[in-house]
Short mmCIF file of N, CA and C in Angstrom, two decimals:
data_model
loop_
_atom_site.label_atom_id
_atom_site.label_comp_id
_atom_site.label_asym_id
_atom_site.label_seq_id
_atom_site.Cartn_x
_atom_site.Cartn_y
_atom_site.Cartn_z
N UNK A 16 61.58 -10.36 20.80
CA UNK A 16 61.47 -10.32 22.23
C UNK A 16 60.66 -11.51 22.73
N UNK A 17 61.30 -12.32 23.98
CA UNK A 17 60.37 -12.73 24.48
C UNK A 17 59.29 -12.61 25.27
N UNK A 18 58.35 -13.40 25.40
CA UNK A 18 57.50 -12.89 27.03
C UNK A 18 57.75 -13.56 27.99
N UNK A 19 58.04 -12.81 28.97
CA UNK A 19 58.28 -13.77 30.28
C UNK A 19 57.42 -14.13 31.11
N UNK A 20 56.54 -13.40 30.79
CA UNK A 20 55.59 -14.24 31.78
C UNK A 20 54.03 -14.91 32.06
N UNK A 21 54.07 -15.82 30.54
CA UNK A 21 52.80 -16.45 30.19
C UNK A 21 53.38 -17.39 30.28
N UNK A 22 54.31 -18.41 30.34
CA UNK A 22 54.77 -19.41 30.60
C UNK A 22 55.33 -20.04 31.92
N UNK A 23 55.39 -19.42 32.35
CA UNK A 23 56.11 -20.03 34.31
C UNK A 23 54.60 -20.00 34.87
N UNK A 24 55.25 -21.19 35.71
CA UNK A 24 54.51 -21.79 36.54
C UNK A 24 54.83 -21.33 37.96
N UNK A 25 53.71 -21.17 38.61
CA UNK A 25 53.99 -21.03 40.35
C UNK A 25 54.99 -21.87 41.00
N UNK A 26 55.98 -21.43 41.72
CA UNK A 26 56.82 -22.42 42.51
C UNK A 26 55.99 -22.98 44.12
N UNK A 27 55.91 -23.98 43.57
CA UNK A 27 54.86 -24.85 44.84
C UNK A 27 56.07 -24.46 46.50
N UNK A 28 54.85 -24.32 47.13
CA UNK A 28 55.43 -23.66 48.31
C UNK A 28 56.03 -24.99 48.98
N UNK A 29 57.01 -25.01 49.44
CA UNK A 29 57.83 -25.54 50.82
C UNK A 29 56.73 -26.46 51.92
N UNK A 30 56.73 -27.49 51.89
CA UNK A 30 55.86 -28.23 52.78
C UNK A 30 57.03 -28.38 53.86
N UNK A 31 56.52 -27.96 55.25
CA UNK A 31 57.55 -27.71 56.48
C UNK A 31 56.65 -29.03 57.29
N UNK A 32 55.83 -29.60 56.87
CA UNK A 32 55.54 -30.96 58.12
C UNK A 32 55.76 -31.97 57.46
N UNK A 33 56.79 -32.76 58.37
CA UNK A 33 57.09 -34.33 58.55
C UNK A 33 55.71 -34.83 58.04
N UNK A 34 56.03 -36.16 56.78
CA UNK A 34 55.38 -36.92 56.46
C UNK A 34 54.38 -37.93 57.79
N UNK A 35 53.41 -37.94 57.26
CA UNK A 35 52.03 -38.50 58.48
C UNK A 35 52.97 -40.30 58.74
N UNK A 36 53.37 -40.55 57.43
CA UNK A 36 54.19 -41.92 57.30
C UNK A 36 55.56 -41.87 58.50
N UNK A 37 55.85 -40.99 58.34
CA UNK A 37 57.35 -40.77 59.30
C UNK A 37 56.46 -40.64 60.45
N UNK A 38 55.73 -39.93 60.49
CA UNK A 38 54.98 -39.46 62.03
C UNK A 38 54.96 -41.03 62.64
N UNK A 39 54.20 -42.04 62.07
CA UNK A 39 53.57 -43.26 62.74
C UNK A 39 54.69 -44.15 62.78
N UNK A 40 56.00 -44.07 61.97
CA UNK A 40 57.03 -44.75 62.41
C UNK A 40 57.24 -44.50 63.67
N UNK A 41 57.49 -43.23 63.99
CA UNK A 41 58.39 -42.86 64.92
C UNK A 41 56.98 -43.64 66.30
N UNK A 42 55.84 -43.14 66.31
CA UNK A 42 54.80 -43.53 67.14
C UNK A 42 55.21 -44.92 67.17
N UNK A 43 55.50 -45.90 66.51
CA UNK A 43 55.67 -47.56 66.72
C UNK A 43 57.00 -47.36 67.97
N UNK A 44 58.31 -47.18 67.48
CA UNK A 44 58.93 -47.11 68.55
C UNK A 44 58.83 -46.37 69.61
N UNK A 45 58.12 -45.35 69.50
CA UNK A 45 57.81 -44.86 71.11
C UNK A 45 56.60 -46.07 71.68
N UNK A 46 55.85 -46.63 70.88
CA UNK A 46 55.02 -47.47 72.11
C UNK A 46 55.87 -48.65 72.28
N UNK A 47 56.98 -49.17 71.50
CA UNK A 47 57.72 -50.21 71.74
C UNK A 47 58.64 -49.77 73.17
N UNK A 48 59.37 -48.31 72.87
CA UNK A 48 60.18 -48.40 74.12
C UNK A 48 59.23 -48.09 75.31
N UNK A 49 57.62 -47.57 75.49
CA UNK A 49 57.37 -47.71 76.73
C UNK A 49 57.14 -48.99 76.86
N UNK A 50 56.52 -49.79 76.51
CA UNK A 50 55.89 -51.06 76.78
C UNK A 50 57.59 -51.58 77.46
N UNK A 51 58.96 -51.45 76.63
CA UNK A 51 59.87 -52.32 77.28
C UNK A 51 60.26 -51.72 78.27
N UNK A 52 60.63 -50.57 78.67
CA UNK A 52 60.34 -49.70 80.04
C UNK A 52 59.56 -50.17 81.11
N UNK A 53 58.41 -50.27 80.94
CA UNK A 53 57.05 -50.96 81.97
C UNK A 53 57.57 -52.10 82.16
N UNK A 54 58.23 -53.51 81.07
CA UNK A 54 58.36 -54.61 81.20
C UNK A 54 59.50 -54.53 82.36
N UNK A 55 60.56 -53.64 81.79
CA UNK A 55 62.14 -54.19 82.46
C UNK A 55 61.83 -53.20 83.92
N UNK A 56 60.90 -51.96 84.04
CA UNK A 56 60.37 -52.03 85.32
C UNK A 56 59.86 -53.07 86.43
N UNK A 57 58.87 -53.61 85.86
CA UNK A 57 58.48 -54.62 86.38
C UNK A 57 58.89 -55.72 87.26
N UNK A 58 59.89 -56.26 86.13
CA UNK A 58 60.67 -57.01 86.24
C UNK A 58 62.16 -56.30 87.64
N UNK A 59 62.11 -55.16 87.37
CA UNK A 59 63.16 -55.21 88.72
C UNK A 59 62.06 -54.77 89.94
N UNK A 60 61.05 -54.19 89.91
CA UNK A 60 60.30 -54.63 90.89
C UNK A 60 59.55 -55.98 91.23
N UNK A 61 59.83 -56.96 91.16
CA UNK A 61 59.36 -58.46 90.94
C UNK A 61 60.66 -58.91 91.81
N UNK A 62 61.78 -58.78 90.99
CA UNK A 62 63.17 -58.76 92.03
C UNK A 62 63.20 -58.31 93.59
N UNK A 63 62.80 -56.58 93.68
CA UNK A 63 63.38 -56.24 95.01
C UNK A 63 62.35 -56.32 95.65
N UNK A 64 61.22 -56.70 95.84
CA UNK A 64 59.84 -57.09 96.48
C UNK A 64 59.73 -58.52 96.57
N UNK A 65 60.19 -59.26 95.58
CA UNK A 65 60.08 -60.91 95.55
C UNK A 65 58.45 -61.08 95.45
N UNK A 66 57.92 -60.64 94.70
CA UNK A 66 56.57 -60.73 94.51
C UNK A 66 56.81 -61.24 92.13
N UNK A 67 55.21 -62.17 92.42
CA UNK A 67 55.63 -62.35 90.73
C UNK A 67 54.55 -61.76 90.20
N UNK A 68 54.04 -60.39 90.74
CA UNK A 68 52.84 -59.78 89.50
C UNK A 68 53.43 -58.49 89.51
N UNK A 69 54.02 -58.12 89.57
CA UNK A 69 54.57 -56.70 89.56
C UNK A 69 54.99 -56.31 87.79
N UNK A 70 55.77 -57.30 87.06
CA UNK A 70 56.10 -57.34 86.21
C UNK A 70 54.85 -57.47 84.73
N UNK A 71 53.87 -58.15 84.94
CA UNK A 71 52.96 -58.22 84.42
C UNK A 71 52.27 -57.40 84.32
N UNK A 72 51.27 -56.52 85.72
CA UNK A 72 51.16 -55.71 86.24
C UNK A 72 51.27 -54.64 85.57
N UNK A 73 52.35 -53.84 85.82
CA UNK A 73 53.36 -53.02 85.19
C UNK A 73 53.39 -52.79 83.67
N UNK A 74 53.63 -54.00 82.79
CA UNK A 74 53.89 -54.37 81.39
C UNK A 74 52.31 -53.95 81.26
N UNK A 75 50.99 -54.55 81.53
CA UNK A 75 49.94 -54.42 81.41
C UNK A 75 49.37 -52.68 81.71
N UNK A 76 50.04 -51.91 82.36
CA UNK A 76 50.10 -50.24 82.44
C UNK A 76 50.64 -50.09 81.43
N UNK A 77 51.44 -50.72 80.85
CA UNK A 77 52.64 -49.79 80.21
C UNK A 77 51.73 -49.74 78.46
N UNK A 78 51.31 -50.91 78.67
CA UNK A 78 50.33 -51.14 77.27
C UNK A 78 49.70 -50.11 76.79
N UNK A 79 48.82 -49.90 78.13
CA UNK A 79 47.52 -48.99 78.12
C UNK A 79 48.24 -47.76 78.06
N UNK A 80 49.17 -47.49 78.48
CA UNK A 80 49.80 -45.87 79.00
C UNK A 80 50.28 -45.69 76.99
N UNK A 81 50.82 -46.74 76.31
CA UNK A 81 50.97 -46.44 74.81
C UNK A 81 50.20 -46.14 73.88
N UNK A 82 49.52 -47.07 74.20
CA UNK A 82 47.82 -47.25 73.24
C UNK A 82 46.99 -45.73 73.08
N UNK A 83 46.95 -45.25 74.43
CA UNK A 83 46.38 -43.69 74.66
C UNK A 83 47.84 -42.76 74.16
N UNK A 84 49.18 -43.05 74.17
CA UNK A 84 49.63 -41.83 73.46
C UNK A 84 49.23 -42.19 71.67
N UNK A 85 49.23 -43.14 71.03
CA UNK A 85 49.19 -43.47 70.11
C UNK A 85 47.57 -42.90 69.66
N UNK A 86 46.99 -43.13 70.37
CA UNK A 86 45.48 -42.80 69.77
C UNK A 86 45.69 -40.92 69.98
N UNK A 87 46.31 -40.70 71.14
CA UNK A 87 46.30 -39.34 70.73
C UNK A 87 46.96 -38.50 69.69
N UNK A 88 47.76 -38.75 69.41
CA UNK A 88 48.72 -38.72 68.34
C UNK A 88 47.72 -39.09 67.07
N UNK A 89 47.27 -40.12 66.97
CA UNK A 89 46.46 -40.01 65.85
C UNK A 89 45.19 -38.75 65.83
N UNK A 90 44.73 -38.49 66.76
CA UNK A 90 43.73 -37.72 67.03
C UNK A 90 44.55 -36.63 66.41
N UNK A 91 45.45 -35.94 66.87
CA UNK A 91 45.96 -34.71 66.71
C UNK A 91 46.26 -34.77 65.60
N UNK A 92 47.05 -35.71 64.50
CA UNK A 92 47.17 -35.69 63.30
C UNK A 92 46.22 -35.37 62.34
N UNK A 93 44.99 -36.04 62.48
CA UNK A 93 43.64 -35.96 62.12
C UNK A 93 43.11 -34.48 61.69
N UNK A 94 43.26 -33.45 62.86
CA UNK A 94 43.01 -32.56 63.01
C UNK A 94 43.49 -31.74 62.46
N UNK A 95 45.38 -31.91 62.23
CA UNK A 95 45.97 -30.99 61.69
C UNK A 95 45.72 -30.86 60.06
N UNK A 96 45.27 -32.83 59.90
CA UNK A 96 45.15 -32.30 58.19
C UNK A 96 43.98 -31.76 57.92
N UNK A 97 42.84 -31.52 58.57
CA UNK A 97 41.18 -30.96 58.29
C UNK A 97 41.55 -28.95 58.68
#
């Protein structure tokens, strides 16, 4: 007879969260498409105003408006692994 059960090993449980690596990919193109959002905003407000800081302006929000989802996003990650 054998024994069955001094030899098996625990089956390692199911990890259900997206890699922290995949997480910060995906974070690069979300601050890429706001920043080009803010830019190509800009830029058509620069057009229908005829003004030339709107676009800069704008691009220069759009920076800051990424930078803070990105830092939050890191924040929250942080947290989830502690």
């Amino acid at each position: 007879m054998s024994q069955p059960n001094q030899n098996k090993q625990p089956k390692p449980k199911p990890n259900n969260k997206p890699n922290k690596f995949l997480r910060f990919t995906s974070v690069a193109f979300q601050m890429g498409g706001t920043i080009f959002l803010g830019n190509y905003l800009g830029q058509w407000l620069d057009e229908k105003y005829d003004k030339d800081f709107w676009e800069s302006t704008v691009t220069l929000i759009s920076v800051f408006i990424s930078m803070y989802l990105v830092i939050s996003q890191v924040i929250k990650v942080s947290k989830d692994d502690d």
